[in-house]
Amino acid sequence: MPASRKPFLRSALMLLGALGLQACALQTTQTHLSPDAAQLTHACQPTETVGFSCELRNGQLLSLCASPGFNDFKGKPADNPGYAYLAISTKQGKKPYTYPPNPQDYKKHMYFWVSISAVPHMFVSTDEGAFLHLSLDIDSPADVTNEYVPKGWPLASSETGSLCTNQINRDSLDPFMAQMLKKADWEKAHRDTARQGGTGR
């Protein structure tokens, strides 16, 4: 190769090498940022109403989800045509756990109660008993009763008694609870179901 062309060849190789390093660096950066960008803050579908959401100690997300416009229903809670359910998912969007199995049956498993101090509380229950308690109380936004947790669910109280670690979102919990049956009405409905041969609490 003529000596006069060697500098041009060396410059071209250096330029290609630099471009290659830049592309690798950009790809590494994009790969690193992608999971963070895809992380979710709740386990509900994008168009659904989010009544409550928090991150659990195992890194999964616990959320109360409902049909779009669920909180805007103006009639009696017993007449709300929407659906609601509890969900646990990973931050990457997988949703392996939902309760009740049929979200249309939420009125059989969810109710609210107002304490003497006028603080509203919401409960999610299996047929055996209430396993999840949600509240607007600052000290206890969520706690669980282990013996009533649905079989196979990764949900359990910790030694500190705190169910949620961070990313607690309960901005819409109050109107969400307002769409639930009151505890007395819920218990009456269960007693009536039991008398008719159905499954009670």
Coordinates of N, CA and C in Angstrom, one line a residue, residues 43-44 52 62-66 84-88 95 97-100 103 106 110 122 124-125 131-132 134 150 153 155 176:
A43 N -51.0 -2.6 40.0 CA -51.2 -3.9 39.3 C -52.4 -3.9 38.5
C44 N -53.1 -2.7 38.3 CA -54.3 -2.6 37.5 C -54.0 -2.4 36.0
F52 N -56.2 1.8 45.5 CA -55.1 1.7 46.4 C -54.0 0.9 45.8
L62 N -49.2 -4.5 45.4 CA -50.6 -4.8 45.8 C -51.5 -3.7 45.4
S63 N -52.6 -4.0 44.8 CA -53.5 -2.9 44.3 C -55.0 -3.3 44.4
L64 N -55.8 -2.3 44.7 CA -57.2 -2.5 44.5 C -57.6 -1.9 43.2
C65 N -58.2 -2.7 42.3 CA -58.5 -2.3 41.0 C -60.1 -2.4 40.7
A66 N -60.5 -1.5 39.8 CA -62.0 -1.6 39.5 C -62.2 -1.1 38.1
A84 N -64.7 -5.0 40.7 CA -63.6 -4.6 41.5 C -62.8 -5.9 41.9
Y85 N -61.5 -5.8 42.1 CA -60.7 -6.9 42.6 C -59.4 -6.5 43.2
L86 N -58.8 -7.4 43.9 CA -57.5 -7.2 44.5 C -56.5 -7.9 43.7
A87 N -55.3 -7.2 43.5 CA -54.3 -7.9 42.6 C -52.9 -7.7 43.2
I88 N -52.1 -8.7 42.9 CA -50.7 -8.7 43.3 C -49.9 -9.0 42.0
K95 N -49.4 -10.4 36.4 CA -50.4 -10.4 37.4 C -50.9 -11.8 37.7
Y97 N -51.9 -13.1 40.6 CA -52.9 -13.3 41.7 C -54.0 -12.2 41.6
T98 N -55.2 -12.6 41.6 CA -56.3 -11.7 41.7 C -57.4 -12.3 42.6
Y99 N -58.2 -11.4 43.3 CA -59.2 -11.9 44.1 C -60.3 -10.9 44.2
P100 N -61.6 -11.3 44.1 CA -62.1 -12.6 43.9 C -61.8 -13.1 42.4
P103 N -64.2 -10.8 39.2 CA -64.3 -9.4 39.7 C -65.7 -8.9 39.9
Y106 N -67.3 -8.9 43.5 CA -66.6 -8.2 44.6 C -67.5 -7.9 45.7
M110 N -66.0 -7.8 49.6 CA -65.5 -6.5 50.0 C -66.5 -5.7 50.7
M122 N -61.6 -0.6 55.1 CA -62.1 -1.5 54.1 C -61.5 -2.9 54.3
V124 N -61.2 -7.0 52.7 CA -61.4 -8.0 51.6 C -61.4 -9.3 52.3
S125 N -62.5 -10.1 52.0 CA -62.7 -11.4 52.7 C -62.9 -12.6 51.8
F131 N -59.2 -11.1 55.1 CA -57.7 -11.3 55.2 C -57.0 -10.0 54.9
L132 N -57.6 -9.0 54.3 CA -56.9 -7.7 54.1 C -57.7 -6.6 54.7
L134 N -57.6 -2.3 54.8 CA -57.1 -1.1 54.3 C -57.7 0.1 55.0
P150 N -55.9 -16.1 50.8 CA -56.2 -17.1 49.8 C -55.0 -18.0 49.6
W153 N -51.2 -17.4 47.9 CA -50.9 -16.0 47.8 C -49.6 -15.6 48.5
L155 N -48.7 -13.3 50.4 CA -49.1 -12.1 51.2 C -49.1 -12.6 52.7
F176 N -63.3 5.1 46.7 CA -63.4 3.6 46.4 C -64.2 2.9 47.5

